[in-house]
Coordinates of C-alpha atoms in Angstrom, one line a residue:
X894 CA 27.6 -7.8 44.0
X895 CA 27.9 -11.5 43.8
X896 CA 32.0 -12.8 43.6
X897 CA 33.5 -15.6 44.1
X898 CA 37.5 -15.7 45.5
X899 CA 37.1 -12.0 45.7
X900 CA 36.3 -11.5 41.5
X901 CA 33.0 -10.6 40.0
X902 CA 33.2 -13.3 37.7
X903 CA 29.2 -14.0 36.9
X904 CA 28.7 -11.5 34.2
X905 CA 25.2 -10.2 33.4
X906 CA 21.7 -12.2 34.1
X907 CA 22.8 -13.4 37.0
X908 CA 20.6 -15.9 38.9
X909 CA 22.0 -18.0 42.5
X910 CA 19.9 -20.3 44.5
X911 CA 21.5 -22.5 47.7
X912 CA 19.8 -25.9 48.4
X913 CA 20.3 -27.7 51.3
X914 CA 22.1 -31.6 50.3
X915 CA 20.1 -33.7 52.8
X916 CA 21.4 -35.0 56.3
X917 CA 23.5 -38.0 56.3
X918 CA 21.5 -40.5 58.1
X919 CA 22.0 -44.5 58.7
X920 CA 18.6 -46.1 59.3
X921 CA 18.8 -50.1 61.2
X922 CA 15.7 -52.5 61.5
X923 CA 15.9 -55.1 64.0
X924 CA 14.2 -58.4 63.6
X925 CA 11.1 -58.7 65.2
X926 CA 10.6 -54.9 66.3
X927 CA 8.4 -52.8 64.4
X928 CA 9.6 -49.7 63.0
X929 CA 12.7 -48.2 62.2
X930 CA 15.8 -46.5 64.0
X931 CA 17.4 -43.6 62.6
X932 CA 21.1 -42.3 63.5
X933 CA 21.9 -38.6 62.1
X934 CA 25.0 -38.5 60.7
X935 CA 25.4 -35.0 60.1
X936 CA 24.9 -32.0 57.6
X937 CA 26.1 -32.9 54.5
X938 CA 26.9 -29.2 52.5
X939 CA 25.3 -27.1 50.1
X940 CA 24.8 -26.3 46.4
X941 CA 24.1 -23.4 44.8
X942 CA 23.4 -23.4 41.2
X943 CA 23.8 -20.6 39.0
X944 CA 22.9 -18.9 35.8
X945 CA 23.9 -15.9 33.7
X946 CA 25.7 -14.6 30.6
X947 CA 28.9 -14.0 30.2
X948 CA 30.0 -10.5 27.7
X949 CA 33.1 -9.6 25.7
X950 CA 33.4 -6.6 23.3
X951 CA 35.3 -9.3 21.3
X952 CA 34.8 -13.4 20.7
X953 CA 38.0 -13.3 22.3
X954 CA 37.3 -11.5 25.6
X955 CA 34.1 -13.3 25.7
X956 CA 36.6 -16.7 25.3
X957 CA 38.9 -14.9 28.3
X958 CA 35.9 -14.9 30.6
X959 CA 34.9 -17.7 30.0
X960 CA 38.6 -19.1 30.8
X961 CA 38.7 -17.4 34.1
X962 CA 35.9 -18.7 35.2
X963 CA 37.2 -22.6 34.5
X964 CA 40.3 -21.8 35.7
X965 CA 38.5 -21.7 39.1
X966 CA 37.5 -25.6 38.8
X967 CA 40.5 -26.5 39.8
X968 CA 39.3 -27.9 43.6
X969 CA 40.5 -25.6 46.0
X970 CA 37.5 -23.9 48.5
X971 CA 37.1 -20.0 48.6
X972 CA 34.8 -17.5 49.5
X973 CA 31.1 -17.1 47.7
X974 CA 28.9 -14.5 47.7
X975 CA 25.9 -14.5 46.4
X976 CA 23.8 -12.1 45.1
X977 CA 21.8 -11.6 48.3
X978 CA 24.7 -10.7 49.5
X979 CA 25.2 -13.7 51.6
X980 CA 28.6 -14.8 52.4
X981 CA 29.8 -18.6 52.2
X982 CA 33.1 -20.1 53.2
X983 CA 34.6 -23.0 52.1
X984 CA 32.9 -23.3 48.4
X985 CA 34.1 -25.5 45.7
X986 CA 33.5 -25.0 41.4
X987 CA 32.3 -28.0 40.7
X988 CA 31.0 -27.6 37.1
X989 CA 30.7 -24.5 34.3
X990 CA 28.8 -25.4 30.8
X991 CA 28.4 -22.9 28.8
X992 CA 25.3 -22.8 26.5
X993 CA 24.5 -22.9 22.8
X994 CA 25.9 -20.5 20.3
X995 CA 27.8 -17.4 20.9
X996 CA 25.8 -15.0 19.9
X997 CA 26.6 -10.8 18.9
X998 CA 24.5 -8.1 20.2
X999 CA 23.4 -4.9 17.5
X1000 CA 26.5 -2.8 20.0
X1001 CA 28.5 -5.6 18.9
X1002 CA 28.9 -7.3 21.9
X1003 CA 29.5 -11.0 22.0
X1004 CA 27.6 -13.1 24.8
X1005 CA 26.9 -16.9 25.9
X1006 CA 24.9 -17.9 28.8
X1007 CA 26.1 -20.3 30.7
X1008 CA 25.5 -22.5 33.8
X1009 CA 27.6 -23.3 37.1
X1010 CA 27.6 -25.7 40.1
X1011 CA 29.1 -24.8 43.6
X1012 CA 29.9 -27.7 46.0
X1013 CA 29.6 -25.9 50.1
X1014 CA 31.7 -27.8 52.2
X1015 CA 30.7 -26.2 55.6

């Protein structure tokens, strides 16, 4: 079960996908050499971008969810996993936008999906 800091805070729907941010790299050109040089300067983190819906049996539960998970922007690293199952230290929140209306299911449940942006440091 995806979590992130230890809570399963992704709700229902979920989907995660981790992307590679590309290598830091300095590229020179000398005058009168053809061609380029290229220095690496090193992996440069992940991002994994989510999507799902968050449920309350109440507008205000829904609005407590929803609260927990931006109380988690707040810039401090912890623990990801995904739900592959694949564990990743050292992830930031970066970003959580909910999307359109809340809307109320025929069991009365109230749900917004939403989506979310996770910054990997190592």
């Amino acid at each position: 079960m995806a979590s992130y800091a230890g809570l399963a805070i992704f709700g229902a729907g979920l989907t995660m996908t981790t992307s590679e941010n590309p290598r830091e790299c300095q590229v020179n050109s000398f005058f009168g050499i053809n061609g380029l040089e290229t220095l690496d300067g090193g992996f440069r983190g992940r991002i994994t971008r989510v999507q799902g819906v968050l449920t309350g049996q109440s507008a205000g539960l829904l609005a407590s969810a929803e609260g927990l998970f931006r109380s988690y922007n707040d810039g401090v690293a912890r623990l990801l996993i995904d739900n592959l199952g694949t564990i990743w230290p050292n992830v930031k929140l970066l970003k959580f936008q909910p999307i359109g209306r809340i809307r109320q299911s025929s069991n009365g449940t109230y749900f917004r999906s939403y989506q979310a942006l996770f910054l990997h440091l190592t």
